[in-house]
CSV table of C-alpha atoms in Angstrom, one decimal:
chain,number,residue,atom,x,y,z
A,447,MET,CA,0.0,0.0,0.0
A,448,PRO,CA,1.5,3.3,-1.0
A,449,ASP,CA,2.3,5.9,1.7
A,450,LYS,CA,1.1,9.5,1.7
A,451,LYS,CA,4.3,10.8,0.1
A,452,SER,CA,4.0,8.3,-2.8
A,453,GLU,CA,0.4,9.2,-3.3
A,454,LYS,CA,1.4,12.9,-3.5
A,455,LEU,CA,4.1,12.1,-6.0
A,456,ILE,CA,1.9,9.9,-8.2
A,457,SER,CA,-0.9,12.5,-8.1
A,458,PHE,CA,1.5,15.3,-9.0
A,459,GLU,CA,3.1,13.4,-11.8
A,460,ARG,CA,-0.2,12.3,-13.3
A,461,GLU,CA,-1.8,15.8,-13.1
A,462,ALA,CA,1.0,18.5,-13.4
A,463,LEU,CA,3.7,16.9,-15.5
A,464,PRO,CA,1.6,16.7,-18.7
A,465,LEU,CA,1.5,20.6,-18.5
A,466,MET,CA,5.3,20.9,-18.6
A,467,PRO,CA,5.6,21.4,-22.3
A,468,GLN,CA,3.2,24.3,-22.3
A,469,LEU,CA,5.0,25.9,-19.4
A,470,TYR,CA,8.4,25.4,-21.0
A,471,GLY,CA,7.1,27.1,-24.2
A,472,ALA,CA,6.1,30.1,-22.2
A,473,ALA,CA,9.3,30.1,-20.2
A,474,LEU,CA,11.3,29.9,-23.4
A,475,ARG,CA,9.5,32.9,-24.8
A,476,TRP,CA,10.1,34.9,-21.6
A,477,THR,CA,13.7,34.0,-21.1
A,478,ARG,CA,14.8,33.5,-24.7
A,479,ASN,CA,17.3,30.9,-23.5
A,480,PRO,CA,16.7,27.2,-23.3
A,481,SER,CA,18.8,26.7,-20.2
A,482,ASP,CA,17.1,29.6,-18.3
A,483,ALA,CA,13.7,28.3,-19.5
A,484,GLU,CA,14.5,24.8,-18.1
A,485,ASP,CA,15.7,26.4,-14.8
A,486,LEU,CA,12.5,28.4,-14.6
A,487,VAL,CA,10.3,25.4,-15.3
A,488,GLN,CA,12.2,23.3,-12.9
A,489,GLU,CA,11.9,25.9,-10.1
A,490,THR,CA,8.2,26.3,-10.9
A,491,PHE,CA,7.6,22.5,-10.6
A,492,ALA,CA,9.7,22.2,-7.4
A,493,LYS,CA,7.6,25.0,-5.8
A,494,ALA,CA,4.4,23.5,-7.2
A,495,PHE,CA,5.3,20.0,-5.8
A,496,ALA,CA,6.1,21.6,-2.4
A,497,ALA,CA,2.8,23.3,-2.3
A,498,TRP,CA,0.8,20.4,-3.9
A,499,GLY,CA,-1.1,19.8,-0.7
A,500,LYS,CA,-2.4,23.4,-0.9
A,501,PHE,CA,-3.7,23.0,-4.4
A,502,GLU,CA,-7.5,22.6,-4.5
A,503,GLN,CA,-8.3,19.6,-6.7
A,504,GLY,CA,-10.9,20.4,-9.3
A,505,THR,CA,-9.6,24.0,-9.8
A,506,ASN,CA,-7.6,25.2,-12.7
A,507,LEU,CA,-4.2,23.5,-12.4
A,508,LYS,CA,-2.8,25.2,-15.5
A,509,ALA,CA,-3.6,28.7,-14.2
A,510,TRP,CA,-2.1,27.7,-10.8
A,511,LEU,CA,1.1,26.6,-12.4
A,512,PHE,CA,1.3,29.7,-14.5
A,513,ARG,CA,0.8,31.8,-11.5
A,514,ILE,CA,3.7,30.1,-9.7
A,515,MET,CA,5.9,30.4,-12.8
A,516,THR,CA,5.0,34.1,-13.3
A,517,ASN,CA,5.9,34.8,-9.6
A,518,THR,CA,9.0,32.7,-9.9
A,519,HIS,CA,10.1,34.5,-13.0
A,520,ILE,CA,9.6,37.9,-11.4
A,521,ASN,CA,11.5,36.9,-8.3
A,522,LEU,CA,14.4,35.4,-10.3
A,523,TYR,CA,14.5,38.4,-12.6
A,524,ASN,CA,14.5,40.8,-9.7
A,525,LYS,CA,17.3,38.8,-8.0
A,526,ARG,CA,19.4,38.8,-11.1
A,527,ALA,CA,18.9,42.5,-11.6
A,528,LYS,CA,20.0,43.1,-8.0
A,529,ASP,CA,23.0,40.8,-8.4
A,530,GLN,CA,24.0,42.6,-11.7
A,531,ALA,CA,23.6,46.0,-10.1
A,532,LYS,CA,25.8,44.8,-7.1
A,533,THR,CA,28.4,43.4,-9.4
A,534,ALA,CA,28.4,46.6,-11.5
A,535,LEU,CA,28.8,48.6,-8.3
A,536,ASP,CA,31.7,46.4,-7.1
A,537,ASP,CA,33.4,46.9,-10.4
A,538,LEU,CA,33.3,50.7,-10.3
A,539,GLU,CA,36.5,52.5,-9.7
A,540,ASP,CA,36.6,55.3,-7.0
A,541,TRP,CA,36.9,58.0,-9.7
A,542,GLN,CA,33.7,56.8,-11.3
A,543,ILE,CA,31.8,56.9,-8.1
A,544,GLY,CA,33.2,60.3,-7.4
A,545,MET,CA,31.9,61.6,-10.8
A,546,GLY,CA,28.4,60.4,-9.9
A,547,GLU,CA,28.2,57.4,-12.2
A,548,SER,CA,26.2,54.7,-10.4
A,549,VAL,CA,24.2,51.7,-11.3
A,550,THR,CA,21.0,51.0,-9.4
A,551,SER,CA,18.4,48.3,-9.6
A,552,THR,CA,15.7,50.9,-10.1
A,553,SER,CA,16.9,51.4,-13.7
A,554,THR,CA,16.1,47.7,-14.5
A,555,ARG,CA,12.8,46.8,-16.2
A,556,SER,CA,10.1,44.6,-14.7
A,557,ALA,CA,9.8,40.9,-15.4
A,558,GLU,CA,6.5,41.7,-17.3
A,559,SER,CA,8.5,43.9,-19.7
A,560,VAL,CA,11.0,41.1,-20.2
A,561,ALA,CA,8.1,38.7,-20.9
A,562,ILE,CA,6.8,41.1,-23.6
A,563,ASP,CA,10.3,41.3,-25.1
A,564,ASN,CA,9.8,37.6,-26.0
A,565,VAL,CA,7.0,38.5,-28.5
A,566,PRO,CA,8.4,37.6,-31.9
A,567,SER,CA,8.0,40.9,-33.9
A,568,THR,CA,9.9,43.9,-32.7
A,569,VAL,CA,7.2,46.2,-34.2
A,570,ILE,CA,4.5,44.4,-32.1
A,571,ARG,CA,6.8,44.3,-29.1
A,572,ASP,CA,7.4,48.1,-29.4
A,573,ALA,CA,3.7,48.7,-29.6
A,574,LEU,CA,3.1,46.5,-26.6
A,575,ASP,CA,5.6,48.4,-24.6
A,576,GLN,CA,3.6,51.6,-25.1
A,577,ILE,CA,0.5,50.0,-23.7
A,578,PRO,CA,-0.1,50.4,-19.9
A,579,GLN,CA,1.0,47.3,-18.0
A,580,GLU,CA,-2.5,46.2,-16.9
A,581,PHE,CA,-3.5,45.9,-20.5
A,582,ARG,CA,-0.2,44.6,-21.8
A,583,MET,CA,-0.1,41.4,-19.6
A,584,VAL,CA,-3.7,40.6,-20.5
A,585,VAL,CA,-3.0,40.9,-24.2
A,586,TYR,CA,0.2,38.9,-23.7
A,587,TYR,CA,-1.6,36.0,-21.9
A,588,ALA,CA,-4.5,36.0,-24.4
A,589,VAL,CA,-2.6,36.5,-27.7
A,590,VAL,CA,0.8,35.0,-27.1
A,591,GLU,CA,0.0,32.3,-24.6
A,592,GLY,CA,-3.5,31.6,-25.8
A,593,LEU,CA,-5.0,31.4,-22.4
A,594,PRO,CA,-8.7,31.6,-22.1
A,595,TYR,CA,-10.3,34.5,-20.1
A,596,ALA,CA,-10.9,32.4,-17.0
A,597,GLU,CA,-7.3,31.3,-16.8
A,598,ILE,CA,-6.0,34.8,-17.3
A,599,ALA,CA,-8.3,36.0,-14.5
A,600,GLU,CA,-6.8,33.3,-12.2
A,601,VAL,CA,-3.2,34.1,-13.2
A,602,MET,CA,-3.7,37.8,-12.7
A,603,ASP,CA,-6.1,37.5,-9.7
A,604,THR,CA,-8.6,39.7,-11.6
A,605,PRO,CA,-12.3,39.2,-12.3
A,606,VAL,CA,-13.1,37.7,-15.7
A,607,GLY,CA,-15.0,40.8,-16.7
A,608,THR,CA,-12.0,43.0,-16.0
A,609,VAL,CA,-9.8,40.6,-18.2
A,610,MET,CA,-12.3,40.9,-21.1
A,611,SER,CA,-12.5,44.7,-20.8
A,612,ARG,CA,-8.7,45.1,-20.6
A,613,LEU,CA,-8.2,42.7,-23.5
A,614,HIS,CA,-10.7,44.6,-25.6
A,615,ARG,CA,-9.1,48.0,-24.7
A,616,GLY,CA,-5.5,46.6,-25.0
A,617,LYS,CA,-6.2,45.2,-28.5
A,618,LYS,CA,-7.8,48.6,-29.5
A,619,MET,CA,-4.7,50.4,-28.3
A,620,LEU,CA,-2.5,48.0,-30.2
A,621,LYS,CA,-4.6,48.4,-33.3
A,622,THR,CA,-4.2,52.2,-33.1
A,623,LEU,CA,-0.5,52.0,-32.5
A,624,LEU,CA,0.0,49.5,-35.4
A,625,SER,CA,-2.2,51.2,-38.0
A,626,ASP,CA,0.5,53.6,-39.2
A,627,TYR,CA,2.9,50.6,-39.6
A,628,ALA,CA,0.2,48.7,-41.5
A,629,ILE,CA,-0.3,51.6,-43.9
A,630,GLN,CA,3.4,51.9,-44.4
A,631,GLU,CA,3.6,48.2,-45.3
A,632,GLY,CA,0.8,48.6,-47.8
A,633,TYR,CA,-2.1,47.3,-45.9
A,634,ARG,CA,-5.4,49.2,-46.2
A,635,VAL,CA,-6.7,50.5,-42.9
A,636,ASP,CA,-10.3,51.8,-42.8
A,637,LYS,CA,-10.7,55.2,-41.1
A,638,GLU,CA,-13.4,53.8,-38.8
A,639,GLU,CA,-11.0,51.0,-37.8
A,640,LYS,CA,-8.1,53.2,-37.0
């Protein structure tokens, strides 16, 4: 008869591990580096396994794992930014410090901005960067990750109606920002649509 730890492992392997390829795909888009993506997914699954007893069976496992991965990515990104800032400060010479040259972690970008950097087209990425963050991440999860409204709501801890509204408004902002580019590329843009 399997003990409680074995049951937990079997349950986790059966339910969570099939979602690993989807999480890896997202992690790879976020990190742009297979090794970093593997590390992020591994850390995500380690945290998920440790918290497996807290997961409510019957709720959305994929959204729960994405939430853990998003938070893990933000934490790892912030840690790396702080480490890079510390290393950069350690490498400064006294004369550089005296001249007021400094490196601070406040100049680093958010993990959400890094995630948007993983959108394939630079034109689209630039347009996404101009959209306020609350709209940007909803558009990212819906368009790039292909998550349904309910999962986005769970990941972002936001009501579904808010997700739908932000997605609509975010897409409208994107359309406005990209219409000039579309015209430049020879696409017809109706005045009502712009």
